[in-house]
Short mmCIF file of N, CA, C and O in Angstrom, two decimals:
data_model
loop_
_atom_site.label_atom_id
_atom_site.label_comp_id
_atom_site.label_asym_id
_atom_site.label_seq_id
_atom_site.Cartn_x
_atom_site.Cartn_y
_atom_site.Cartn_z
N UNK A 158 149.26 103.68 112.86
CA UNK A 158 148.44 103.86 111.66
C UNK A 158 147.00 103.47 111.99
O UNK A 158 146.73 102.63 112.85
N UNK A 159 146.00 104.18 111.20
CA UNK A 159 144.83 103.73 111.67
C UNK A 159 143.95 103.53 110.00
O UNK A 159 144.16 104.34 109.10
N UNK A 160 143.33 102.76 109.88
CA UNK A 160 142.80 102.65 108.65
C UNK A 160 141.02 102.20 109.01
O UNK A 160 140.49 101.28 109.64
N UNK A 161 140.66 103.06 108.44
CA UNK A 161 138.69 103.29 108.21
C UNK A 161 138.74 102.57 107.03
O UNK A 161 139.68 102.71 106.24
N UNK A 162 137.94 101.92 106.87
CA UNK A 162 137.05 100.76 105.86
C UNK A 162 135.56 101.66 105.54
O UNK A 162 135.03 102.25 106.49
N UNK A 163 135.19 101.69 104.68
CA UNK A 163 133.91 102.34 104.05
C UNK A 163 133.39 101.30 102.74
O UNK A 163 134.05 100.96 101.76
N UNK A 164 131.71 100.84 103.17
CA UNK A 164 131.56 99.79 102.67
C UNK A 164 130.04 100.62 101.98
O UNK A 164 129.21 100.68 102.89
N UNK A 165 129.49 101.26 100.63
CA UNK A 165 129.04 101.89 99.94
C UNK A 165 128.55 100.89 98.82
O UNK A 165 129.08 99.81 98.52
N UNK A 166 127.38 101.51 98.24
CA UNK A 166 126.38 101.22 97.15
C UNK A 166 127.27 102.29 96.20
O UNK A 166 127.55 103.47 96.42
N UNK A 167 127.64 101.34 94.95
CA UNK A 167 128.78 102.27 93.81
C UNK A 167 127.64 103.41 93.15
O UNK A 167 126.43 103.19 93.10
N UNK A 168 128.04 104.15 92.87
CA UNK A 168 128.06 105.21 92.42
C UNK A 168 127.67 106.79 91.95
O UNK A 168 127.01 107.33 91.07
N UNK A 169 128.87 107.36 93.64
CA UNK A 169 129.52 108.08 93.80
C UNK A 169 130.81 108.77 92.66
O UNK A 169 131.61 108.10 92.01
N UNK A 170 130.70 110.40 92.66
CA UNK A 170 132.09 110.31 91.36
C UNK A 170 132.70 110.39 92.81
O UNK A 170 132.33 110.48 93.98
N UNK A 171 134.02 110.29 91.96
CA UNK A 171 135.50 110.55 92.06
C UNK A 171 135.84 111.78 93.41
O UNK A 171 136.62 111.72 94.36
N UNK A 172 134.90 112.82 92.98
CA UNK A 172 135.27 114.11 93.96
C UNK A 172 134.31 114.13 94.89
O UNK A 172 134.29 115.09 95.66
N UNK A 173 133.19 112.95 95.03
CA UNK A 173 132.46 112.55 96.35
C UNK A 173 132.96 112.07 96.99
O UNK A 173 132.98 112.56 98.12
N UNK A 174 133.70 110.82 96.78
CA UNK A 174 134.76 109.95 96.96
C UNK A 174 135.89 111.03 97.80
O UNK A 174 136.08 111.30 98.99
N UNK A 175 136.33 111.34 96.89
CA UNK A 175 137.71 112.32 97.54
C UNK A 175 137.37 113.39 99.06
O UNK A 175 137.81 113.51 100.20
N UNK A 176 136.72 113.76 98.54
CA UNK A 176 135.78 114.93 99.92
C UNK A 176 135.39 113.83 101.85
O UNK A 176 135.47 113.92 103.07
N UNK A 177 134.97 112.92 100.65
CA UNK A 177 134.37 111.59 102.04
C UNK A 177 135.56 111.45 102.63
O UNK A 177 135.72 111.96 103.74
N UNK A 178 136.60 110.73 102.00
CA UNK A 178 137.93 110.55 102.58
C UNK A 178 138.84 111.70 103.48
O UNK A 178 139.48 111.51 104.51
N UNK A 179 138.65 113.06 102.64
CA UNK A 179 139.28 113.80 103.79
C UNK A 179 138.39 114.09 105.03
O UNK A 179 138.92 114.23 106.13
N UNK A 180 136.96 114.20 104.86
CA UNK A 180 136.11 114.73 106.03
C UNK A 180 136.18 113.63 107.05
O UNK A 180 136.15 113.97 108.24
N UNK A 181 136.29 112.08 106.69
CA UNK A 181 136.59 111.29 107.52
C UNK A 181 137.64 111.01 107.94
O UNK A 181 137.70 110.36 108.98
N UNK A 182 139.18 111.54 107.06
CA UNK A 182 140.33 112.03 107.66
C UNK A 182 140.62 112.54 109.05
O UNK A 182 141.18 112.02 110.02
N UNK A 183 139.95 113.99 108.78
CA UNK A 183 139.76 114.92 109.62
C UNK A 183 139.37 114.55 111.13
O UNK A 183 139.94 114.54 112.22
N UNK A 184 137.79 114.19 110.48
CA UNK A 184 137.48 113.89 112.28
C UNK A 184 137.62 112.62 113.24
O UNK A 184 137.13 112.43 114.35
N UNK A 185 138.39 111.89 112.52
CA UNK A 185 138.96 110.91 113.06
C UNK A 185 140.25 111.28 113.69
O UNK A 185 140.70 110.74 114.70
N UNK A 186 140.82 112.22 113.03
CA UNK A 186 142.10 112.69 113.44
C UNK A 186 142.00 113.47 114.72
O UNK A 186 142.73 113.39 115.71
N UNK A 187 140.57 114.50 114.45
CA UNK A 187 140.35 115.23 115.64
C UNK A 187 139.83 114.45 117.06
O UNK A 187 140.19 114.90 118.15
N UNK A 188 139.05 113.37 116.98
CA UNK A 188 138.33 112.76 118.28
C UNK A 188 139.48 111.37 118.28
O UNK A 188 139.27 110.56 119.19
N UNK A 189 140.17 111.18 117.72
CA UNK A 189 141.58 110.35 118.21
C UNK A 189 142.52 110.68 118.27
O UNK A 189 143.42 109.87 118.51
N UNK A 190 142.86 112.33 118.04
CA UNK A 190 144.33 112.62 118.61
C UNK A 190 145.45 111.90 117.25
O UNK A 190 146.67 111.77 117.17
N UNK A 191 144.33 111.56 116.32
CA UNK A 191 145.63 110.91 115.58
C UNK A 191 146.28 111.87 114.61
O UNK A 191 145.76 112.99 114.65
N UNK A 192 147.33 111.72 113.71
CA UNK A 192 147.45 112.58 112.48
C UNK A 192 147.40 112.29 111.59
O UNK A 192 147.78 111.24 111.05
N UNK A 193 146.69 113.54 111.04
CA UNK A 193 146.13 112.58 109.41
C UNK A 193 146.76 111.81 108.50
O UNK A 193 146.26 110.91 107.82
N UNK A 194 148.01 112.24 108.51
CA UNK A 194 148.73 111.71 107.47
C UNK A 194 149.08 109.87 108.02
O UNK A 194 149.61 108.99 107.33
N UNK A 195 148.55 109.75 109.50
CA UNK A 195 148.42 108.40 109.24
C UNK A 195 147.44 107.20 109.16
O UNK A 195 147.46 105.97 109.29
N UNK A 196 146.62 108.16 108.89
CA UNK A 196 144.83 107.57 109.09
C UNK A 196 144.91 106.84 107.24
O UNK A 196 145.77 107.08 106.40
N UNK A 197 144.15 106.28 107.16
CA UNK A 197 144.10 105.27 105.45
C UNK A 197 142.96 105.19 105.64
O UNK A 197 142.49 104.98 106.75
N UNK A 198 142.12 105.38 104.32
CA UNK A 198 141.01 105.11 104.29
C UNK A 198 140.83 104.50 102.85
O UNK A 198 141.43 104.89 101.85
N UNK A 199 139.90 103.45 102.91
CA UNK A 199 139.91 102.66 102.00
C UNK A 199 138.37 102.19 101.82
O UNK A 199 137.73 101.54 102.64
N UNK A 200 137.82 102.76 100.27
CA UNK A 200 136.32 102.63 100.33
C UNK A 200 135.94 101.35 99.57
O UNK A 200 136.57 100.93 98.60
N UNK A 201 134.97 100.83 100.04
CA UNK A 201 134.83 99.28 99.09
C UNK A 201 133.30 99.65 98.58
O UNK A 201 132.38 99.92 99.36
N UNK A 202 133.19 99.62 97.12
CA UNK A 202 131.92 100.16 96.70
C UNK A 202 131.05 98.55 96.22
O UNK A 202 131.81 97.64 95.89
N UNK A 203 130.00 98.35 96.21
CA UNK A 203 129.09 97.16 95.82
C UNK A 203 128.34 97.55 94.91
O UNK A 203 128.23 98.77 94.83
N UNK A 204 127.66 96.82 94.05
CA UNK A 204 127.15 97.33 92.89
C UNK A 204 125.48 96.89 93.90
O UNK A 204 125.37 96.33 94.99
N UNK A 205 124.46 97.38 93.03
CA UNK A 205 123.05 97.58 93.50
C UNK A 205 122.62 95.73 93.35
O UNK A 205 121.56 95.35 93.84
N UNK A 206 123.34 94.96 92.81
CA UNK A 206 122.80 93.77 92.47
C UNK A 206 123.45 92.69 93.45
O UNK A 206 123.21 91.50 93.65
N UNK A 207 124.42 93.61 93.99
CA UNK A 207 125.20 92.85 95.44
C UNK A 207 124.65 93.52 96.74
O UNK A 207 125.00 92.80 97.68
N UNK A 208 124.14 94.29 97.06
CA UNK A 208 123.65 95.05 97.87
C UNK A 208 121.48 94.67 98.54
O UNK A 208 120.46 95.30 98.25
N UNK A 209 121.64 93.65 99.27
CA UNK A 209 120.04 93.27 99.60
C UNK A 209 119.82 93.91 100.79
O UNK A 209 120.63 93.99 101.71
N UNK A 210 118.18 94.58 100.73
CA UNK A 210 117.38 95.21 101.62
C UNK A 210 116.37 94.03 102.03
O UNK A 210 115.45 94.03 101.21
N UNK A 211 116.25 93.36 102.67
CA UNK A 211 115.18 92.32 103.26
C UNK A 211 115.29 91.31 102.35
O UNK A 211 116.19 90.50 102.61
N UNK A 212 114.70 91.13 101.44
CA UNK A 212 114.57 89.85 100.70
C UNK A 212 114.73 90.03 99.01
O UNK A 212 114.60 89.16 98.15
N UNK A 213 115.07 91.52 98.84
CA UNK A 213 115.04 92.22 97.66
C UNK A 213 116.70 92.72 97.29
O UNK A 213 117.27 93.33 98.20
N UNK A 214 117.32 92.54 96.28
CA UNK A 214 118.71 93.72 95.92
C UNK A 214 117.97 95.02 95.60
O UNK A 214 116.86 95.39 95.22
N UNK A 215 119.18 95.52 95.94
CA UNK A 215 118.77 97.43 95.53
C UNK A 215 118.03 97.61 94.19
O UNK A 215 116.94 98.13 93.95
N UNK A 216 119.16 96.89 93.18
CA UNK A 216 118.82 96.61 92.20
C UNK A 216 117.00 96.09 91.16
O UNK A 216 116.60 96.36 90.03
N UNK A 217 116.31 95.20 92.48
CA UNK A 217 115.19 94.27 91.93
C UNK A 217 114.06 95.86 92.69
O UNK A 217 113.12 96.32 92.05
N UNK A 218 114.49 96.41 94.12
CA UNK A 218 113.72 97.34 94.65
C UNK A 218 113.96 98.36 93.70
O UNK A 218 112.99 99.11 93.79
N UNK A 219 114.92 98.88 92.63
CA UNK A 219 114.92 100.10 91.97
C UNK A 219 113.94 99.64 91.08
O UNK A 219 113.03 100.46 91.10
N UNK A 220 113.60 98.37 90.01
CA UNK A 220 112.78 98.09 88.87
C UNK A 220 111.38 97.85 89.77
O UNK A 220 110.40 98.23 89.14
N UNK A 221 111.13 97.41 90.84
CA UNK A 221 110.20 97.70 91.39
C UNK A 221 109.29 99.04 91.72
O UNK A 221 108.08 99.25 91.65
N UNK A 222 110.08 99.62 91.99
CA UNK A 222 109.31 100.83 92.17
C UNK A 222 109.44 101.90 90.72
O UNK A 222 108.79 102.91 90.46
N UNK A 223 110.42 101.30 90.01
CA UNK A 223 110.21 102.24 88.69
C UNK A 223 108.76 101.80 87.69
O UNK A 223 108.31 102.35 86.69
N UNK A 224 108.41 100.90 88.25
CA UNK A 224 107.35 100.09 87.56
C UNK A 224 105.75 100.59 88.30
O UNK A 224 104.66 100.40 87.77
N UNK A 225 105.96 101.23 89.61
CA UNK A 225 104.78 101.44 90.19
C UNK A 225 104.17 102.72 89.11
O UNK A 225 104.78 103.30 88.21
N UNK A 226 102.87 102.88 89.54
CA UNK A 226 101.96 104.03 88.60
C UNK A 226 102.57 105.63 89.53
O UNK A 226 102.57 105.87 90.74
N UNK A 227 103.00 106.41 88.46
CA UNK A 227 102.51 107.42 89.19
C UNK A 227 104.22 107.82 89.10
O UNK A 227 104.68 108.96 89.04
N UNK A 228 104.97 106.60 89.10
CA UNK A 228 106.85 107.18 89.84
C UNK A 228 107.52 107.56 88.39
O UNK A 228 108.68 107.97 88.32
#
């Protein structure tokens, strides 16, 4: 069995989600010889207020720049 971990900023729908999982199915299956049906993939989504870029959350950089002139 082989299981991929996918560690994502939430929100993605459902059928982004679904599509990601088989395309990473796939070519994992193809460049490891494995078969799909035993590959697992399991996505762990973070919200923007758990998620920091340097010294900022996604979250404080989104009200940041929604606040600049002009955006």
């Amino acid at each position: 069995m082989l299981v991929l971990k996918v560690t994502m900023v939430e929100g993605r729908t459902p059928e982004q989600k679904a599509e990601l999982i088989r395309r990473l199915a796939e070519a994992a299956g193809r460049h490891l010889g494995f078969p799909v049906e035993e590959i697992r993939t399991v996505i762990y989504e973070v919200g923007r207020d758990e998620w920091g870029i340097g010294t900022m959350t996604m979250a404080e950089r989104d009200r940041a720049a929604s606040s600049q002139p002009g955006v």
